[in-house]
Amino acid sequence: MATGIISTLLYVFPYGRDSLGMMTASLVFFFINLAIFSIFTAFVLSKYILQPDRWKAHIANPGRALFFGTFPMGVCTLLNVAVDVIHTYFRYGGKRFLYFLWGMWWVVVILGCACCWVGVHAMSTRQKHSLETMAATWVLPVTTLTVVSSSGGILATALRHHSMYHALLTTVVSVFLVTIGLSLGLMILTVYLARLIIYGLPPGASIISVFLPLGTTGQSGYALTHIGTNFKEILPYGCPGTSPFLGGRNTGQVLEVVCLGTAFVLWSLATMWMIFALLALKNTILGNYVPFHISFWGLVFPNGVYANLTIALGVAFDSNAFKIYGAVYAVWVLLIWMCVSVRSMLALKEIVWSSGGQGENVEDGPSLVPSVKSTESG
């Protein structure tokens, strides 16, 4: 997800946009992302094939089960670049390739819905939670829907050149997904704010989780920018039996205004959470040594999503202020990705070269979630 959002930021970057250099750079990160995704997918599949009992154990684990939703979100980062860069810019594959990506998106829709409904259901029936141990990672199962929705908006934009019906269908499904994901996300974030006020900030490296609300609010806003544009271009949709709503002359323009206005509201909420997160880092990390952990990757995607939405609003409003701020923030996110990548490779080297090859188990260190009582056996 982190590498995928860097690829996205490169092709939406407001300065040098649509240039061969920026698109090539985005494509490089796309293939890096594809390689990482493929390798770790193979690892995960091998794990559950060789140890099938771990599947149920992980579902029952109140910390690890939340991260199942990152799989479809990772796929979405690949789909977005495949549509906008490979298909639209480099004109690879034509209509068949686009519809292949569209078919993959429907698979991700099913996976995202399963992560949301089954994930939330498992949280209430098979896991033990408390307000004190709550973390922002609770939003991960529902944020999956907002990420899938944004991919649907991107696909609908490309599908408009081939089938207005398919574009409209994809846009409507995207509205359905972002409505559910955003609604549940705001409910959870309300509880999370109460947890922060009552029990204080998460300890150690878990403090990184305070940036996760940017993903929920920012990705929802980004999805709505595409949804609004698609409604404006698709409507009025004329065919026999079309409803007065779909055939209305001004319906598309009204929906675009509503979507862009809502996207700005969500950007404002994301900015609020970003300021809270920076204050939390100042209070926790500055002056205190926090050892590096894999959870530091949680810094990249939420901040990248926030930068992405900022740039999208800059384009929609033709605002230099949004474009400059979004560009600076995107560069900052790239620097974070580079720092975390280098530190991750150094940590991997330490594990490989540790005595007897017995490196520390990454699951034993701090994570994005506070310590909880696990129901996992074994």
Short mmCIF file of C-alpha atoms in Angstrom, two decimals:
data_model
loop_
_atom_site.label_atom_id
_atom_site.label_comp_id
_atom_site.label_asym_id
_atom_site.label_seq_id
_atom_site.Cartn_x
_atom_site.Cartn_y
_atom_site.Cartn_z
CA MET A 1 0.00 0.00 0.00
CA ALA A 2 2.79 2.41 0.90
CA THR A 3 4.72 1.81 -2.32
CA GLY A 4 1.50 1.90 -4.33
CA ILE A 5 0.50 5.33 -3.04
CA ILE A 6 3.93 6.68 -4.05
CA SER A 7 3.28 5.43 -7.56
CA THR A 8 -0.09 7.21 -7.50
CA LEU A 9 1.38 10.48 -6.21
CA LEU A 10 3.92 10.53 -9.04
CA TYR A 11 1.32 10.43 -11.80
CA VAL A 12 -1.02 12.95 -10.13
CA PHE A 13 1.79 15.33 -9.13
CA PRO A 14 0.58 18.79 -10.22
CA TYR A 15 3.92 19.92 -11.65
CA GLY A 16 5.16 17.94 -14.63
CA ARG A 17 1.87 16.09 -14.76
CA ASP A 18 1.37 13.89 -17.83
CA SER A 19 5.07 14.16 -18.66
CA LEU A 20 6.92 11.06 -19.78
CA GLY A 21 9.38 11.35 -16.90
CA MET A 22 6.71 11.40 -14.16
CA MET A 23 4.75 8.60 -15.78
CA THR A 24 7.88 6.48 -16.15
CA ALA A 25 8.75 7.05 -12.50
CA SER A 26 5.22 6.04 -11.54
CA LEU A 27 5.58 2.92 -13.65
CA VAL A 28 8.86 2.02 -11.91
CA PHE A 29 7.18 2.18 -8.51
CA PHE A 30 4.27 0.20 -9.93
CA PHE A 31 6.53 -2.73 -10.81
CA ILE A 32 8.31 -2.48 -7.45
CA ASN A 33 4.90 -2.58 -5.81
CA LEU A 34 3.82 -5.51 -7.98
CA ALA A 35 6.95 -7.47 -7.05
CA ILE A 36 6.53 -6.80 -3.32
CA PHE A 37 2.83 -7.65 -3.46
CA SER A 38 3.45 -10.90 -5.35
CA ILE A 39 6.24 -12.03 -3.02
CA PHE A 40 4.32 -11.41 0.17
CA THR A 41 1.13 -12.89 -1.26
CA ALA A 42 3.10 -16.06 -1.98
CA PHE A 43 4.45 -16.01 1.59
CA VAL A 44 0.98 -15.65 3.07
CA LEU A 45 -0.55 -18.37 0.89
CA SER A 46 2.31 -20.72 1.75
CA LYS A 47 1.82 -20.01 5.44
CA TYR A 48 -1.88 -20.83 5.43
CA ILE A 49 -1.39 -23.89 3.22
CA LEU A 50 1.36 -25.31 5.43
CA GLN A 51 -0.33 -24.22 8.66
CA PRO A 52 -4.09 -24.13 8.01
CA ASP A 53 -4.84 -23.81 11.72
CA ARG A 54 -3.29 -20.33 11.70
CA TRP A 55 -6.20 -18.97 9.65
CA LYS A 56 -8.76 -19.37 12.43
CA ALA A 57 -6.21 -18.27 15.00
CA HIS A 58 -5.56 -15.03 13.17
CA ILE A 59 -9.25 -14.29 12.74
CA ALA A 60 -9.66 -14.67 16.50
CA ASN A 61 -6.66 -12.41 17.19
CA PRO A 62 -8.00 -8.88 17.88
CA GLY A 63 -4.84 -7.25 16.55
CA ARG A 64 -3.80 -9.18 13.46
CA ALA A 65 -7.28 -9.84 12.06
CA LEU A 66 -7.72 -6.12 11.39
CA PHE A 67 -5.02 -6.23 8.74
CA PHE A 68 -6.80 -8.65 6.38
CA GLY A 69 -8.32 -5.62 4.68
CA THR A 70 -4.89 -4.45 3.57
CA PHE A 71 -4.83 -7.16 0.89
CA PRO A 72 -7.65 -5.72 -1.30
CA MET A 73 -6.35 -2.22 -0.60
CA GLY A 74 -2.96 -3.28 -1.92
CA VAL A 75 -4.60 -4.64 -5.07
CA CYS A 76 -6.36 -1.30 -5.56
CA THR A 77 -3.07 0.60 -5.63
CA LEU A 78 -2.02 -1.66 -8.50
CA LEU A 79 -5.33 -1.27 -10.35
CA ASN A 80 -5.23 2.53 -10.12
CA VAL A 81 -1.82 2.85 -11.77
CA ALA A 82 -2.64 0.12 -14.30
CA VAL A 83 -5.68 2.11 -15.44
CA ASP A 84 -4.31 5.66 -15.41
CA VAL A 85 -0.70 5.04 -16.45
CA ILE A 86 -0.46 1.75 -18.31
CA HIS A 87 -3.83 1.82 -20.08
CA THR A 88 -4.66 5.53 -20.43
CA TYR A 89 -1.24 7.15 -20.79
CA PHE A 90 0.83 4.43 -22.47
CA ARG A 91 -2.26 3.02 -24.27
CA TYR A 92 -1.36 -0.55 -23.50
CA GLY A 93 -3.80 -3.41 -23.99
CA GLY A 94 -6.74 -1.46 -25.33
CA LYS A 95 -10.32 -2.35 -24.42
CA ARG A 96 -9.55 -5.96 -23.46
CA PHE A 97 -6.95 -4.94 -20.91
CA LEU A 98 -9.29 -2.34 -19.42
CA TYR A 99 -12.11 -4.84 -19.04
CA PHE A 100 -9.70 -7.32 -17.49
CA LEU A 101 -8.89 -4.67 -14.88
CA TRP A 102 -12.61 -4.03 -14.47
CA GLY A 103 -13.16 -7.73 -13.80
CA MET A 104 -10.36 -7.70 -11.23
CA TRP A 105 -12.04 -4.73 -9.58
CA TRP A 106 -15.26 -6.70 -9.09
CA VAL A 107 -13.24 -9.43 -7.37
CA VAL A 108 -11.73 -6.80 -5.09
CA VAL A 109 -15.23 -5.45 -4.38
CA ILE A 110 -16.23 -8.88 -3.09
CA LEU A 111 -13.06 -9.17 -1.00
CA GLY A 112 -13.52 -5.66 0.38
CA CYS A 113 -17.13 -6.32 1.37
CA ALA A 114 -16.07 -9.58 3.05
CA CYS A 115 -13.32 -7.78 4.98
CA CYS A 116 -15.78 -5.14 6.13
CA TRP A 117 -18.83 -7.20 7.10
CA VAL A 118 -17.04 -10.35 8.21
CA GLY A 119 -14.29 -8.34 9.88
CA VAL A 120 -16.65 -6.20 11.94
CA HIS A 121 -18.79 -9.25 12.75
CA ALA A 122 -15.71 -11.17 13.93
CA MET A 123 -14.70 -8.22 16.11
CA SER A 124 -18.01 -8.45 17.94
CA THR A 125 -18.33 -12.23 18.15
CA ARG A 126 -14.91 -13.91 18.08
CA GLN A 127 -12.55 -11.32 19.55
CA LYS A 128 -12.15 -9.54 22.85
CA HIS A 129 -11.85 -5.76 22.75
CA SER A 130 -11.92 -2.93 25.23
CA LEU A 131 -11.94 0.83 24.95
CA GLU A 132 -8.55 1.08 26.67
CA THR A 133 -6.82 -1.19 24.15
CA MET A 134 -8.60 0.27 21.13
CA ALA A 135 -6.43 1.57 18.30
CA ALA A 136 -7.10 3.43 15.06
CA THR A 137 -6.52 0.11 13.27
CA TRP A 138 -10.19 -0.58 13.92
CA VAL A 139 -10.88 1.48 10.79
CA LEU A 140 -8.87 -0.84 8.53
CA PRO A 141 -11.70 -3.30 7.72
CA VAL A 142 -14.08 -0.47 6.77
CA THR A 143 -11.49 1.72 5.03
CA THR A 144 -11.17 -1.13 2.54
CA LEU A 145 -14.51 -0.07 1.04
CA THR A 146 -13.43 3.55 0.54
CA VAL A 147 -10.22 2.45 -1.19
CA VAL A 148 -12.13 0.10 -3.48
CA SER A 149 -14.58 2.93 -4.19
CA SER A 150 -11.80 5.25 -5.34
CA SER A 151 -10.55 2.56 -7.72
CA GLY A 152 -14.07 2.27 -9.07
CA GLY A 153 -14.11 5.99 -9.76
CA ILE A 154 -10.84 5.75 -11.69
CA LEU A 155 -12.09 2.77 -13.68
CA ALA A 156 -15.37 4.50 -14.47
CA THR A 157 -13.46 7.43 -15.95
CA ALA A 158 -11.71 5.07 -18.39
CA LEU A 159 -14.88 3.06 -19.07
CA ARG A 160 -16.74 6.18 -20.23
CA HIS A 161 -14.91 5.94 -23.55
CA HIS A 162 -16.33 2.46 -24.19
CA SER A 163 -19.63 2.11 -22.34
CA MET A 164 -21.57 4.76 -20.47
CA TYR A 165 -23.70 2.03 -18.90
CA HIS A 166 -20.69 0.22 -17.43
CA ALA A 167 -19.27 3.55 -16.25
CA LEU A 168 -22.57 4.45 -14.57
CA LEU A 169 -22.85 1.01 -12.96
CA THR A 170 -19.31 1.26 -11.60
CA THR A 171 -19.92 4.77 -10.29
CA VAL A 172 -23.15 3.77 -8.50
CA VAL A 173 -21.43 0.78 -6.87
CA SER A 174 -18.61 3.12 -5.81
CA VAL A 175 -21.16 5.41 -4.15
CA PHE A 176 -22.59 2.42 -2.29
CA LEU A 177 -19.12 1.38 -1.08
CA VAL A 178 -17.90 4.81 0.00
CA THR A 179 -21.17 5.51 1.83
CA ILE A 180 -20.81 2.39 3.99
CA GLY A 181 -17.06 2.71 4.49
CA LEU A 182 -17.22 6.39 5.41
CA SER A 183 -20.22 5.99 7.72
CA LEU A 184 -18.67 3.14 9.68
CA GLY A 185 -15.30 4.88 9.64
CA LEU A 186 -16.67 8.08 11.19
CA MET A 187 -18.46 6.05 13.87
CA ILE A 188 -15.23 4.27 14.77
CA LEU A 189 -13.19 7.48 14.73
CA THR A 190 -15.65 9.06 17.15
CA VAL A 191 -15.05 6.21 19.58
CA TYR A 192 -11.30 6.44 18.95
CA LEU A 193 -11.26 10.14 19.86
CA ALA A 194 -13.02 9.26 23.12
CA ARG A 195 -10.39 6.58 23.77
CA LEU A 196 -7.58 9.10 23.26
CA ILE A 197 -9.19 11.59 25.63
CA ILE A 198 -9.92 9.03 28.34
CA TYR A 199 -6.81 6.82 28.20
CA GLY A 200 -4.22 8.96 26.45
CA LEU A 201 -1.96 8.28 23.48
CA PRO A 202 -0.91 4.78 22.35
CA PRO A 203 2.50 3.70 23.72
CA GLY A 204 5.76 3.28 21.81
CA ALA A 205 5.66 2.59 18.08
CA SER A 206 1.87 2.19 18.32
CA ILE A 207 1.72 5.99 18.23
CA ILE A 208 2.05 5.69 14.43
CA SER A 209 -1.58 4.51 14.34
CA VAL A 210 -2.75 8.08 15.02
CA PHE A 211 -2.20 8.79 11.31
CA LEU A 212 -4.64 6.09 10.15
CA PRO A 213 -7.73 8.38 10.30
CA LEU A 214 -6.20 10.29 7.39
CA GLY A 215 -6.71 7.19 5.26
CA THR A 216 -10.42 6.90 6.05
CA THR A 217 -11.28 10.56 5.54
CA GLY A 218 -8.77 11.28 2.78
CA GLN A 219 -9.55 8.23 0.66
CA SER A 220 -13.30 8.86 0.95
CA GLY A 221 -12.81 12.43 -0.25
CA TYR A 222 -10.62 11.27 -3.14
CA ALA A 223 -13.25 8.73 -4.18
CA LEU A 224 -15.93 11.43 -4.16
CA THR A 225 -13.90 13.70 -6.46
CA HIS A 226 -13.91 10.95 -9.11
CA ILE A 227 -17.54 10.04 -8.46
CA GLY A 228 -18.63 13.65 -8.91
CA THR A 229 -16.70 14.04 -12.17
CA ASN A 230 -18.15 10.81 -13.54
CA PHE A 231 -21.71 11.80 -12.68
CA LYS A 232 -21.20 15.12 -14.46
CA GLU A 233 -19.95 13.38 -17.63
CA ILE A 234 -22.38 10.44 -17.61
CA LEU A 235 -25.63 12.24 -16.73
CA PRO A 236 -28.08 12.82 -18.24
CA TYR A 237 -28.15 9.18 -19.17
CA GLY A 238 -30.68 8.64 -21.91
CA CYS A 239 -32.21 5.30 -22.75
CA PRO A 240 -35.74 3.84 -22.90
CA GLY A 241 -37.23 3.70 -19.44
CA THR A 242 -34.65 6.04 -17.93
CA SER A 243 -35.82 7.63 -14.69
CA PRO A 244 -36.37 11.39 -14.56
CA PHE A 245 -33.51 11.54 -12.05
CA LEU A 246 -30.96 9.95 -14.39
CA GLY A 247 -32.31 11.86 -17.38
CA GLY A 248 -32.40 15.24 -15.67
CA ARG A 249 -30.42 17.91 -17.48
CA ASN A 250 -28.77 19.32 -14.35
CA THR A 251 -28.55 16.16 -12.23
CA GLY A 252 -24.93 15.47 -13.07
CA GLN A 253 -23.79 19.01 -12.29
CA VAL A 254 -25.67 19.04 -8.98
CA LEU A 255 -24.14 15.70 -7.94
CA GLU A 256 -20.67 16.93 -8.84
CA VAL A 257 -21.12 20.01 -6.63
CA VAL A 258 -22.35 17.82 -3.76
CA CYS A 259 -19.44 15.38 -4.15
CA LEU A 260 -16.76 18.08 -4.37
CA GLY A 261 -18.24 19.96 -1.42
CA THR A 262 -18.26 16.77 0.64
CA ALA A 263 -14.70 15.99 -0.46
CA PHE A 264 -13.57 19.39 0.86
CA VAL A 265 -15.32 18.71 4.18
CA LEU A 266 -13.50 15.37 4.42
CA TRP A 267 -10.20 17.07 3.58
CA SER A 268 -10.86 19.43 6.47
CA LEU A 269 -11.48 16.49 8.81
CA ALA A 270 -8.32 14.81 7.54
CA THR A 271 -6.37 18.00 8.23
CA MET A 272 -7.73 18.02 11.77
CA TRP A 273 -6.55 14.44 12.34
CA MET A 274 -3.19 15.24 10.76
CA ILE A 275 -2.62 18.08 13.23
CA PHE A 276 -3.66 15.85 16.13
CA ALA A 277 -1.23 13.19 14.87
CA LEU A 278 1.68 15.65 14.65
CA LEU A 279 0.97 16.88 18.17
CA ALA A 280 0.89 13.27 19.36
CA LEU A 281 4.28 12.59 17.74
CA LYS A 282 5.72 15.70 19.37
CA ASN A 283 4.44 14.57 22.74
CA THR A 284 5.58 10.94 22.44
CA ILE A 285 8.54 10.49 20.09
CA LEU A 286 10.54 13.74 20.30
CA GLY A 287 12.98 13.38 23.15
CA ASN A 288 12.19 9.67 23.57
CA TYR A 289 13.88 6.87 21.68
CA VAL A 290 11.41 4.64 19.84
CA PRO A 291 13.11 1.65 18.13
CA PHE A 292 12.32 1.05 14.48
CA HIS A 293 9.51 -1.39 13.77
CA ILE A 294 7.57 -2.54 10.73
CA SER A 295 4.61 -0.47 11.96
CA PHE A 296 6.49 2.64 10.76
CA TRP A 297 5.22 1.73 7.29
CA GLY A 298 1.84 2.90 8.60
CA LEU A 299 3.08 6.47 8.17
CA VAL A 300 3.18 6.34 4.38
CA PHE A 301 -0.24 5.34 3.03
CA PRO A 302 -2.48 7.61 5.16
CA ASN A 303 -0.27 10.64 4.54
CA GLY A 304 -0.05 9.75 0.85
CA VAL A 305 -3.82 9.57 0.62
CA TYR A 306 -4.08 12.99 2.26
CA ALA A 307 -1.61 14.46 -0.25
CA ASN A 308 -3.52 12.80 -3.09
CA LEU A 309 -6.82 14.36 -2.02
CA THR A 310 -5.16 17.76 -1.62
CA ILE A 311 -3.83 17.63 -5.18
CA ALA A 312 -7.20 16.44 -6.51
CA LEU A 313 -8.96 19.39 -4.87
CA GLY A 314 -6.32 21.71 -6.28
CA VAL A 315 -7.14 20.47 -9.78
CA ALA A 316 -10.91 20.58 -9.21
CA PHE A 317 -10.86 24.12 -7.76
CA ASP A 318 -7.95 25.30 -9.94
CA SER A 319 -6.31 26.42 -6.70
CA ASN A 320 -2.58 27.07 -6.61
CA ALA A 321 -2.66 26.95 -2.82
CA PHE A 322 -3.98 23.38 -2.83
CA LYS A 323 -1.59 22.35 -5.61
CA ILE A 324 1.50 23.74 -3.88
CA TYR A 325 0.51 22.34 -0.50
CA GLY A 326 -0.30 18.96 -2.06
CA ALA A 327 3.00 18.89 -3.98
CA VAL A 328 5.06 19.72 -0.87
CA TYR A 329 3.19 17.11 1.15
CA ALA A 330 3.70 14.52 -1.59
CA VAL A 331 7.46 15.14 -1.54
CA TRP A 332 7.40 14.77 2.24
CA VAL A 333 5.60 11.42 1.89
CA LEU A 334 8.21 10.27 -0.64
CA LEU A 335 10.97 11.14 1.84
CA ILE A 336 9.18 9.16 4.55
CA TRP A 337 8.93 6.18 2.17
CA MET A 338 12.65 6.40 1.41
CA CYS A 339 13.63 6.60 5.09
CA VAL A 340 11.41 3.69 6.10
CA SER A 341 12.59 1.63 3.12
CA VAL A 342 16.26 2.12 3.97
CA ARG A 343 15.67 1.36 7.62
CA SER A 344 13.66 -1.76 6.70
CA MET A 345 16.48 -3.08 4.53
CA LEU A 346 18.99 -2.46 7.32
CA ALA A 347 16.73 -4.28 9.77
CA LEU A 348 16.39 -7.18 7.33
CA LYS A 349 20.15 -7.34 6.98
CA GLU A 350 20.51 -7.47 10.76
CA ILE A 351 18.03 -10.36 10.95
CA VAL A 352 19.74 -12.30 8.16
CA TRP A 353 23.20 -11.87 9.64
CA SER A 354 22.20 -12.46 13.25
CA SER A 355 23.86 -15.35 15.02
CA GLY A 356 22.64 -18.71 13.78
CA GLY A 357 20.12 -16.97 11.55
CA GLN A 358 17.81 -16.59 14.56
CA GLY A 359 16.58 -13.02 14.09
CA GLU A 360 13.93 -11.52 16.31
CA ASN A 361 10.37 -12.26 15.43
CA VAL A 362 8.80 -9.11 14.05
CA GLU A 363 5.54 -10.11 15.68
CA ASP A 364 7.19 -9.82 19.10
CA GLY A 365 7.92 -6.11 18.77
CA PRO A 366 5.57 -3.14 19.05
CA SER A 367 2.85 -2.84 16.47
CA LEU A 368 0.15 -0.48 15.32
CA VAL A 369 -2.12 -1.76 18.07
CA PRO A 370 -1.64 -1.60 21.83
CA SER A 371 -1.07 -4.82 23.72
CA VAL A 372 -4.23 -6.91 23.91
CA LYS A 373 -5.12 -10.28 25.30
CA SER A 374 -4.97 -12.69 22.39
CA THR A 375 -7.29 -15.63 21.99
CA GLU A 376 -4.81 -17.24 19.61
CA SER A 377 -3.61 -20.68 20.63
CA GLY A 378 -0.28 -22.30 19.98
#
